[in-house]
Coordinates of C-alpha atoms and ligand atoms in Angstrom, one line a residue:
M1 CA -0.3 0.1 0.0
A2 CA 1.6 3.5 -1.0
E3 CA 0.5 5.3 2.2
N4 CA 2.4 2.6 4.4
K5 CA 5.7 4.1 2.7
K6 CA 8.0 6.2 4.6
I7 CA 7.8 9.7 3.7
P8 CA 10.9 10.9 2.2
Y9 CA 11.9 14.3 3.3
K10 CA 12.4 14.2 -0.1
I11 CA 10.7 13.3 -3.2
Y12 CA 12.6 12.8 -6.6
L13 CA 10.8 11.8 -9.9
D14 CA 12.4 10.9 -12.6
E15 CA 14.0 11.8 -16.1
N16 CA 10.8 10.8 -17.2
E17 CA 8.3 11.7 -15.3
I18 CA 8.9 15.5 -16.1
P19 CA 5.0 15.9 -17.5
T20 CA 5.4 15.3 -22.0
R21 CA 1.7 17.6 -21.7
W22 CA 1.0 20.9 -20.3
Y23 CA -2.8 21.5 -18.8
N24 CA -5.3 24.3 -19.1
M25 CA -7.4 24.4 -16.3
R26 CA -10.1 26.6 -18.9
A27 CA -11.1 23.9 -20.4
D28 CA -12.8 22.5 -17.2
M29 CA -14.0 25.7 -16.1
K30 CA -17.9 26.7 -16.4
N31 CA -17.6 30.3 -16.0
K32 CA -15.0 30.8 -19.3
P33 CA -12.3 34.3 -17.6
F34 CA -13.5 37.0 -20.0
P35 CA -11.6 37.8 -23.3
L36 CA -9.4 40.4 -23.1
I37 CA -10.6 43.2 -24.9
N38 CA -9.1 45.5 -27.8
P39 CA -9.2 49.2 -26.6
G40 CA -9.6 50.2 -29.5
T41 CA -12.4 48.3 -31.1
G42 CA -14.1 47.2 -27.3
K43 CA -14.2 44.1 -29.0
P44 CA -12.8 40.7 -27.4
V45 CA -9.0 40.7 -28.9
T46 CA -8.6 38.6 -31.8
A47 CA -5.4 36.3 -32.8
E48 CA -4.8 39.1 -35.3
D49 CA -4.8 42.6 -32.8
L50 CA -2.3 39.9 -31.2
T51 CA 0.2 38.2 -33.4
P52 CA 2.3 41.5 -33.4
V53 CA 2.9 41.7 -30.1
F54 CA 3.2 37.5 -29.1
C55 CA 4.0 35.3 -31.1
A56 CA 1.3 32.9 -33.1
E57 CA 1.8 29.3 -31.3
L58 CA 2.2 31.8 -28.2
V59 CA -1.5 33.8 -29.6
E60 CA -3.5 30.2 -29.8
Q61 CA -2.8 28.8 -26.3
E62 CA -4.0 32.4 -25.3
L63 CA -6.9 32.2 -26.6
D64 CA -7.9 28.8 -26.2
N65 CA -10.1 28.1 -23.3
D66 CA -11.5 24.4 -24.4
T67 CA -8.4 21.9 -25.2
P68 CA -7.3 20.4 -22.3
Y69 CA -3.8 19.2 -22.3
F70 CA -1.5 20.6 -25.1
D71 CA 2.4 18.7 -25.9
I72 CA 5.2 19.5 -25.2
P73 CA 7.3 20.2 -27.8
Q74 CA 10.0 17.6 -27.2
E75 CA 13.1 20.4 -27.1
I76 CA 11.3 22.4 -23.9
Q77 CA 10.8 19.3 -22.1
E78 CA 15.1 18.3 -23.4
Y79 CA 15.2 22.1 -21.6
Y80 CA 13.6 20.7 -18.9
K81 CA 15.8 17.5 -18.2
T82 CA 19.1 20.3 -16.9
F83 CA 16.1 21.7 -13.7
R84 CA 13.8 19.2 -13.4
P85 CA 11.8 17.5 -11.9
S86 CA 11.9 19.7 -9.2
P87 CA 11.6 18.2 -5.7
L88 CA 8.7 17.8 -3.4
I89 CA 10.0 18.3 -0.3
R90 CA 8.2 17.2 3.5
A91 CA 9.2 20.4 6.1
Y92 CA 9.4 17.3 8.6
N93 CA 11.3 20.1 10.2
L94 CA 9.3 23.1 10.1
E95 CA 6.5 21.1 12.1
K96 CA 8.4 18.9 15.2
A97 CA 9.8 23.1 15.4
L98 CA 5.9 24.5 15.2
G99 CA 4.5 21.1 17.5
T100 CA 2.0 20.1 14.6
P101 CA 0.8 17.0 13.9
A102 CA 0.3 18.5 10.1
H103 CA 2.0 17.8 7.5
I104 CA 3.3 20.2 5.2
Y105 CA 4.8 19.7 2.8
C106 CA 6.8 21.9 -0.5
K107 CA 7.3 22.1 -4.1
F108 CA 9.8 23.5 -4.5
E109 CA 11.5 25.7 -7.6
G110 CA 14.1 27.3 -6.5
N111 CA 16.9 25.1 -8.1
N112 CA 18.2 26.7 -11.7
T113 CA 19.7 29.7 -12.0
S114 CA 17.0 32.5 -11.8
G115 CA 15.9 31.1 -8.3
S116 CA 12.3 30.3 -9.7
H117 CA 9.6 28.9 -11.7
K118 CA 9.8 31.5 -13.9
L119 CA 12.4 28.8 -15.6
N120 CA 8.7 26.7 -17.1
S121 CA 7.2 29.7 -19.0
A122 CA 10.9 31.3 -20.6
S123 CA 11.5 28.2 -21.9
A124 CA 8.6 28.6 -23.2
Q125 CA 8.4 30.8 -24.6
A126 CA 11.7 31.4 -26.4
Y127 CA 11.0 27.8 -28.2
Y128 CA 8.2 29.3 -29.4
A129 CA 9.9 32.5 -30.5
K130 CA 13.1 30.7 -31.5
K131 CA 10.9 28.7 -34.5
Q132 CA 9.2 30.8 -35.7
G133 CA 12.5 32.8 -36.2
L134 CA 12.3 36.0 -34.9
K135 CA 15.5 37.8 -34.1
G136 CA 14.5 38.6 -30.6
V137 CA 11.9 39.4 -27.1
T138 CA 11.4 42.1 -25.2
T139 CA 10.0 42.4 -21.9
E140 CA 10.3 43.6 -18.3
T141 CA 11.3 42.3 -15.0
G142 CA 10.2 44.0 -11.6
A143 CA 12.3 41.8 -8.8
G144 CA 14.7 40.3 -11.8
Q145 CA 13.8 36.7 -11.3
W146 CA 11.8 36.8 -14.7
G147 CA 14.7 38.2 -16.7
T148 CA 17.2 36.0 -15.5
A149 CA 15.4 33.8 -16.2
L150 CA 14.0 35.0 -19.7
S151 CA 18.3 35.7 -20.1
M152 CA 18.9 32.0 -19.3
A153 CA 16.3 30.8 -22.0
C154 CA 17.0 33.1 -24.6
A155 CA 21.7 31.5 -24.3
Y156 CA 19.6 27.8 -25.3
F157 CA 18.0 28.8 -27.5
G158 CA 19.7 31.4 -29.7
L159 CA 17.4 34.6 -29.2
E160 CA 18.2 38.4 -28.3
C161 CA 17.2 39.3 -25.1
K162 CA 15.8 42.3 -24.1
V163 CA 14.4 43.6 -20.6
F164 CA 13.8 46.8 -19.1
M165 CA 13.8 46.8 -15.1
V166 CA 12.2 48.6 -13.5
K167 CA 15.2 51.5 -11.7
V168 CA 14.7 51.6 -8.3
S169 CA 15.8 47.3 -8.2
Y170 CA 18.9 48.2 -11.5
E171 CA 20.0 50.3 -9.5
Q172 CA 19.0 48.0 -5.7
K173 CA 20.1 44.7 -7.3
P174 CA 22.7 45.6 -9.8
F175 CA 24.4 41.4 -9.5
R176 CA 20.7 40.4 -10.5
R177 CA 21.7 43.2 -13.6
E178 CA 24.8 41.2 -14.3
V179 CA 23.8 37.6 -14.6
M180 CA 20.8 38.6 -17.2
R181 CA 23.9 40.3 -18.8
T182 CA 26.6 36.6 -18.2
Y183 CA 23.9 34.7 -20.0
G184 CA 23.7 38.2 -23.4
A185 CA 20.9 40.2 -22.3
S186 CA 20.6 44.1 -22.8
V187 CA 19.3 46.0 -19.4
T188 CA 17.5 48.8 -19.8
P189 CA 16.3 51.0 -16.3
S190 CA 13.1 52.1 -16.4
P191 CA 11.4 54.5 -17.1
S192 CA 14.2 55.2 -19.5
M193 CA 15.1 57.5 -22.8
E194 CA 15.1 54.9 -25.1
T195 CA 11.2 55.0 -26.0
N196 CA 7.5 57.6 -25.9
V197 CA 6.6 55.9 -23.1
G198 CA 9.1 56.3 -21.4
R199 CA 10.6 59.7 -22.2
K200 CA 6.7 60.8 -21.1
I201 CA 6.9 58.8 -17.7
N202 CA 9.9 60.9 -16.6
A203 CA 9.3 64.0 -18.7
E204 CA 5.6 63.6 -15.8
F205 CA 7.1 62.6 -13.1
P206 CA 10.9 63.8 -12.8
G207 CA 12.7 61.4 -11.1
T208 CA 10.3 58.4 -11.1
T209 CA 11.8 55.1 -9.7
G210 CA 9.7 53.2 -11.9
S211 CA 7.5 50.5 -11.7
L212 CA 6.4 47.2 -13.0
G213 CA 3.6 48.7 -15.1
C214 CA 5.9 51.1 -16.4
A215 CA 8.7 48.7 -18.2
I216 CA 5.6 46.5 -19.5
S217 CA 4.2 49.6 -21.7
E218 CA 8.5 50.5 -22.5
A219 CA 9.4 46.2 -23.5
V220 CA 5.7 46.3 -25.7
E221 CA 6.3 49.5 -27.5
V222 CA 9.6 48.1 -28.8
A223 CA 8.4 45.0 -29.1
V224 CA 5.8 46.2 -31.9
S225 CA 8.1 48.5 -33.3
T226 CA 11.4 46.8 -33.7
E227 CA 11.8 43.9 -36.7
G228 CA 11.7 40.3 -35.7
Y229 CA 10.9 41.1 -32.5
R230 CA 7.9 40.1 -30.0
Y231 CA 7.4 41.0 -26.6
V232 CA 6.6 37.8 -23.9
L233 CA 4.6 37.9 -20.4
G234 CA 6.1 36.4 -16.4
S235 CA 3.2 35.9 -15.5
V236 CA -0.5 36.7 -15.7
L237 CA -1.5 35.7 -19.3
N238 CA -3.5 32.3 -19.7
Q239 CA -0.3 30.8 -21.2
V240 CA 1.9 31.5 -19.0
L241 CA -0.8 30.2 -16.2
L242 CA -1.1 26.4 -19.0
H243 CA 3.6 25.8 -18.8
Q244 CA 3.2 26.3 -14.7
S245 CA 1.2 23.7 -15.3
V246 CA 4.2 21.5 -14.8
I247 CA 4.2 22.2 -10.7
G248 CA 1.8 21.0 -10.6
L249 CA 1.1 17.9 -12.5
E250 CA 4.9 16.8 -11.4
A251 CA 3.8 17.7 -7.6
K252 CA 0.8 15.5 -7.4
T253 CA 2.8 12.3 -9.1
A254 CA 4.7 12.2 -6.6
C255 CA 1.8 12.8 -4.2
E256 CA 0.1 9.5 -5.7
K257 CA 3.2 7.4 -5.8
Y258 CA 2.6 8.1 -1.9
G259 CA -0.8 8.4 -1.1
I260 CA -0.2 12.1 -0.3
E261 CA -4.0 13.6 -0.4
P262 CA -3.2 17.8 0.2
D263 CA -6.3 19.2 2.2
I264 CA -5.5 22.7 1.5
I265 CA -3.1 24.4 -1.1
I266 CA -1.4 27.3 -0.4
G267 CA 0.5 29.9 -3.0
C268 CA 1.8 33.6 -3.0
A269 CA 0.3 35.1 -5.7
G270 CA 1.8 38.6 -7.4
G271 CA 0.5 37.6 -11.0
G272 CA -0.5 34.2 -10.1
S273 CA 1.4 31.8 -12.6
N274 CA 3.3 29.9 -9.6
L275 CA -0.1 29.3 -7.6
G276 CA -2.5 28.4 -11.0
G277 CA 0.3 26.5 -12.2
L278 CA 1.0 24.3 -8.9
I279 CA -3.4 23.9 -8.0
S280 CA -3.6 23.2 -12.3
P281 CA -4.2 19.1 -12.1
F282 CA -6.2 20.3 -8.2
M283 CA -8.4 22.9 -8.7
G284 CA -9.2 20.2 -12.1
E285 CA -10.8 17.1 -10.3
K286 CA -12.9 19.7 -7.9
L287 CA -14.4 21.7 -11.4
R288 CA -15.2 18.4 -12.3
G289 CA -16.1 17.6 -9.3
E290 CA -13.9 14.7 -8.2
K291 CA -12.8 16.2 -5.0
D292 CA -12.0 19.0 -2.9
Y293 CA -9.2 20.9 -1.5
R294 CA -8.8 24.0 -0.1
I295 CA -6.8 26.3 -2.3
I296 CA -5.3 29.5 -0.5
A297 CA -3.4 32.7 -2.4
V298 CA -1.9 34.8 -0.9
E299 CA -0.6 38.7 -1.2
P300 CA 1.2 41.6 0.8
A301 CA -0.8 43.3 2.6
S302 CA 0.5 46.2 0.9
C303 CA -0.9 45.1 -2.6
P304 CA -3.7 43.5 -2.0
S305 CA -5.6 43.0 -5.1
F306 CA -7.5 39.8 -4.4
T307 CA -8.5 41.0 -0.9
R308 CA -9.3 45.4 -0.9
G309 CA -8.9 44.4 -5.6
V310 CA -11.8 44.8 -7.3
Y311 CA -13.2 42.6 -9.6
A312 CA -13.4 45.0 -12.4
Y313 CA -11.7 45.5 -16.6
D314 CA -8.3 47.1 -16.6
F315 CA -4.7 47.8 -18.3
C316 CA -1.7 45.6 -17.5
D317 CA 0.0 48.3 -17.7
T318 CA 0.8 52.1 -15.9
G319 CA 0.8 53.8 -20.0
M320 CA -2.1 52.2 -21.1
I321 CA -1.3 50.5 -23.9
T322 CA -1.6 46.2 -23.4
P323 CA -5.4 45.2 -23.6
M324 CA -7.8 44.9 -20.9
A325 CA -8.2 42.5 -18.6
K326 CA -11.2 41.4 -16.3
M327 CA -8.9 41.1 -13.8
Y328 CA -8.7 41.7 -9.9
T329 CA -7.3 45.2 -9.6
L330 CA -6.2 48.0 -7.4
G331 CA -5.8 50.1 -10.2
S332 CA -3.3 49.8 -13.3
G333 CA -2.1 53.6 -12.1
F334 CA -1.6 51.4 -8.9
I335 CA 2.0 52.1 -7.1
P336 CA 2.0 50.0 -4.3
S337 CA 5.1 51.5 -1.7
A338 CA 8.0 49.7 -1.6
N339 CA 7.9 46.6 -0.5
H340 CA 10.7 43.8 -0.5
A341 CA 8.5 41.0 -2.4
G342 CA 9.3 42.8 -5.3
G343 CA 7.4 39.3 -8.0
L344 CA 4.1 40.1 -6.0
R345 CA 4.2 44.0 -6.1
F346 CA 1.5 43.7 -9.6
H347 CA -2.1 45.2 -9.2
G348 CA -3.9 42.9 -11.5
M349 CA -4.6 39.8 -11.2
S350 CA -4.8 36.4 -13.9
P351 CA -8.4 36.6 -15.4
V352 CA -8.3 32.4 -14.8
L353 CA -7.6 33.1 -10.8
S354 CA -9.6 35.9 -10.4
Q355 CA -13.1 34.2 -12.4
L356 CA -12.0 30.8 -10.3
Y357 CA -12.1 33.3 -7.4
H358 CA -15.2 34.4 -8.1
D359 CA -16.3 32.0 -8.3
G360 CA -15.6 30.3 -4.9
Y361 CA -13.8 27.9 -5.5
M362 CA -10.5 29.8 -3.5
E363 CA -10.0 31.8 -1.3
A364 CA -7.4 35.1 -0.6
V365 CA -5.8 36.3 2.1
A366 CA -3.3 39.5 2.7
V367 CA -0.1 38.8 5.7
E368 CA 2.3 41.2 6.5
Q369 CA 6.3 42.1 5.3
T370 CA 7.3 41.9 8.6
A371 CA 5.2 38.8 9.8
V372 CA 6.1 37.6 6.0
F373 CA 10.1 37.4 6.5
E374 CA 9.2 35.8 11.0
A375 CA 8.3 33.0 8.7
A376 CA 11.5 33.6 5.7
E377 CA 13.5 32.9 9.2
M378 CA 12.4 30.2 10.7
F379 CA 12.1 28.4 7.8
A380 CA 15.6 28.7 6.6
R381 CA 17.2 27.6 10.3
T382 CA 14.1 24.7 10.4
E383 CA 14.7 23.2 6.6
G384 CA 17.9 25.4 5.4
I385 CA 16.5 26.9 2.6
L386 CA 17.2 30.9 2.6
P387 CA 13.8 31.7 0.9
A388 CA 12.4 34.7 -1.6
P389 CA 10.6 37.0 0.4
E390 CA 7.3 36.3 -2.8
S391 CA 7.8 32.5 -1.6
S392 CA 7.7 33.1 2.3
H393 CA 4.6 34.8 1.7
A394 CA 3.1 31.3 1.4
I395 CA 5.2 30.4 3.8
R396 CA 3.4 32.5 6.0
A397 CA -0.1 31.2 5.2
A398 CA 1.5 27.2 6.2
I399 CA 2.4 28.7 9.5
D400 CA -0.3 29.7 10.3
E401 CA -2.4 27.5 8.7
A402 CA 0.0 24.5 10.6
L403 CA -1.0 25.6 14.0
K404 CA -4.5 25.7 13.5
C405 CA -4.1 21.8 13.1
K406 CA -2.1 22.3 16.5
E407 CA -5.0 23.7 18.1
T408 CA -7.3 21.3 16.9
G409 CA -5.1 18.2 17.1
E410 CA -5.4 17.6 12.9
E411 CA -2.9 16.0 10.0
K412 CA -4.2 17.9 8.0
N413 CA -1.7 17.4 4.7
I414 CA -0.8 21.3 3.5
L415 CA 0.9 21.7 0.4
F416 CA 3.0 24.9 -0.3
G417 CA 4.7 26.9 -3.1
L418 CA 8.3 26.9 -1.9
T419 CA 8.5 28.7 -5.4
G420 CA 12.2 30.3 -5.5
T421 CA 15.1 31.5 -2.7
G422 CA 16.3 34.9 -1.7
Y423 CA 19.8 36.0 -2.1
F424 CA 19.0 37.9 -4.0
D425 CA 16.8 39.6 -1.2
L426 CA 19.7 40.1 1.1
V427 CA 19.1 44.4 1.5
A428 CA 15.5 43.2 3.1
Y429 CA 17.0 40.4 4.9
Q430 CA 19.3 43.1 6.4
Q431 CA 16.2 45.3 7.3
Y432 CA 14.2 42.6 8.8
N433 CA 17.4 41.4 10.9
D434 CA 18.6 45.5 11.8
G435 CA 14.5 45.2 13.1
T436 CA 14.1 48.2 10.8
M437 CA 10.9 46.5 8.5
T438 CA 7.7 48.5 8.7
D439 CA 4.4 47.4 8.0
T440 CA 3.0 50.1 4.9
I441 CA -1.1 49.1 4.4
P442 CA -2.8 51.1 1.6
T443 CA -5.5 53.2 3.5
D444 CA -9.0 52.6 1.6
E445 CA -9.7 57.0 0.0
E446 CA -5.9 55.4 -1.4
L447 CA -7.3 52.2 -2.9
Q448 CA -10.6 54.3 -4.2
K449 CA -8.5 56.4 -5.7
S450 CA -6.6 54.0 -8.1
I451 CA -10.2 51.9 -8.7
A452 CA -12.0 54.7 -9.3
A453 CA -9.8 55.2 -12.5
L454 CA -10.1 51.9 -13.9
P455 CA -11.6 52.3 -18.2
K456 CA -15.0 52.5 -18.3
F457 CA -16.3 49.4 -19.7
E458 CA -17.9 46.9 -17.8
Ligands
LIG1 C1 7.4 35.9 -9.9 C2 7.1 35.1 -8.5 C3 6.1 35.7 -8.0 C4 5.4 35.3 -7.7 O1 5.4 34.9 -9.6 P1 3.1 34.8 -10.1 O2 2.8 35.4 -11.5 O3 2.6 35.3 -8.9 O4 3.8 33.8 -9.7 C5 6.3 34.4 -6.4 N1 7.7 33.6 -6.5 C6 8.6 33.5 -6.7 C7 10.6 33.5 -6.5 C8 8.9 35.7 -8.3 O5 10.1 34.9 -8.3

């Protein structure tokens, strides 16, 4: 019996157990996510609208709400073998420190140089760009994980890579920048003077340190105005959740080998890609009525899209040049106060997860920064891995659920996504260690202001 096997500290799959197909949760959703809207026509975007911006095959994946499985091309499977399968860790030492009867598992995606799950989608997007005969791709990066992942993937598949890096990160994280340059990417601080939108933002807000929404605007402008270039995005989009389903598919295979049935599945949510990927096969069962799981999205209290945002059409960028997405949003004009979890500072959320949350298939909690770093410290000391601040949001929620189990004596299985490592986040750890870290929570007035500026579109 699978249940009687002693569960190892790390469950490693074999190379031949890496998924060969991505799973598309949308196929099992009764209420599909709302379509992207072309702000010029006010109509749902068509493939023709998107192909000047994105690679053709990625456009197909983006618009396909019905095909449940997509074969992973052989070339991507080969590349996945260089950094996958990723381990499923049983956090025995954390359980012991907490004194909880709960069993805590985490799927660790930080074992590659980018230090996060983002390489799963970066490699897919770079592959399709190369296959289409393109010269290069543009993108934005905030904290730097996505830019690093894309630089690695472009180096592997032989593409040029132009990264607009949010200025504050460019200055604060020079080492991230050098990693990207080592893989051959060019890195420009955003807002720059190289684009119309960058010049406009610099003129309007002199000395601005930039934002993710602004860097997106610049990257899109360069992609559509440069021959042989397209734009790629590391989160939010349906195609990215599709690629990230490898996380959940592997996690499920590992669980099944040992008869583990998760009761609670937890992930941090920035644009929703790691959470969407981790929950995919489990949510599929839930949507088909085969099984039930509690699913929890964890966001920073400083950028609380699910818990305090509205479900409405909004732009994905500050410059308002992208299509509009119906999602939980704080408004594209919302600039969250400096929070160290850079990967969670996006004003919106994946349209797929937004619809699932709206329909009651998942819950969301917002957590404060110092509480997140307390959890990160405890995890580092017990389990040895230095977690990324983003990932530590999920650790916080997993610890809180495990402590509830201690109260009730329930032996629940908790699975969370450990999305990456925190080696480039030591300024944040330093503030935490020095006791100078603060928690900032936007006031209702601040949120109302950016939400009132949402585009008028039903
Ligand atoms: C980018 C990032 C996130 C957040 O992005 P999602 O699309 O919500 O997954 C979380 N953790 C790490 C380590 C990241 O780099």
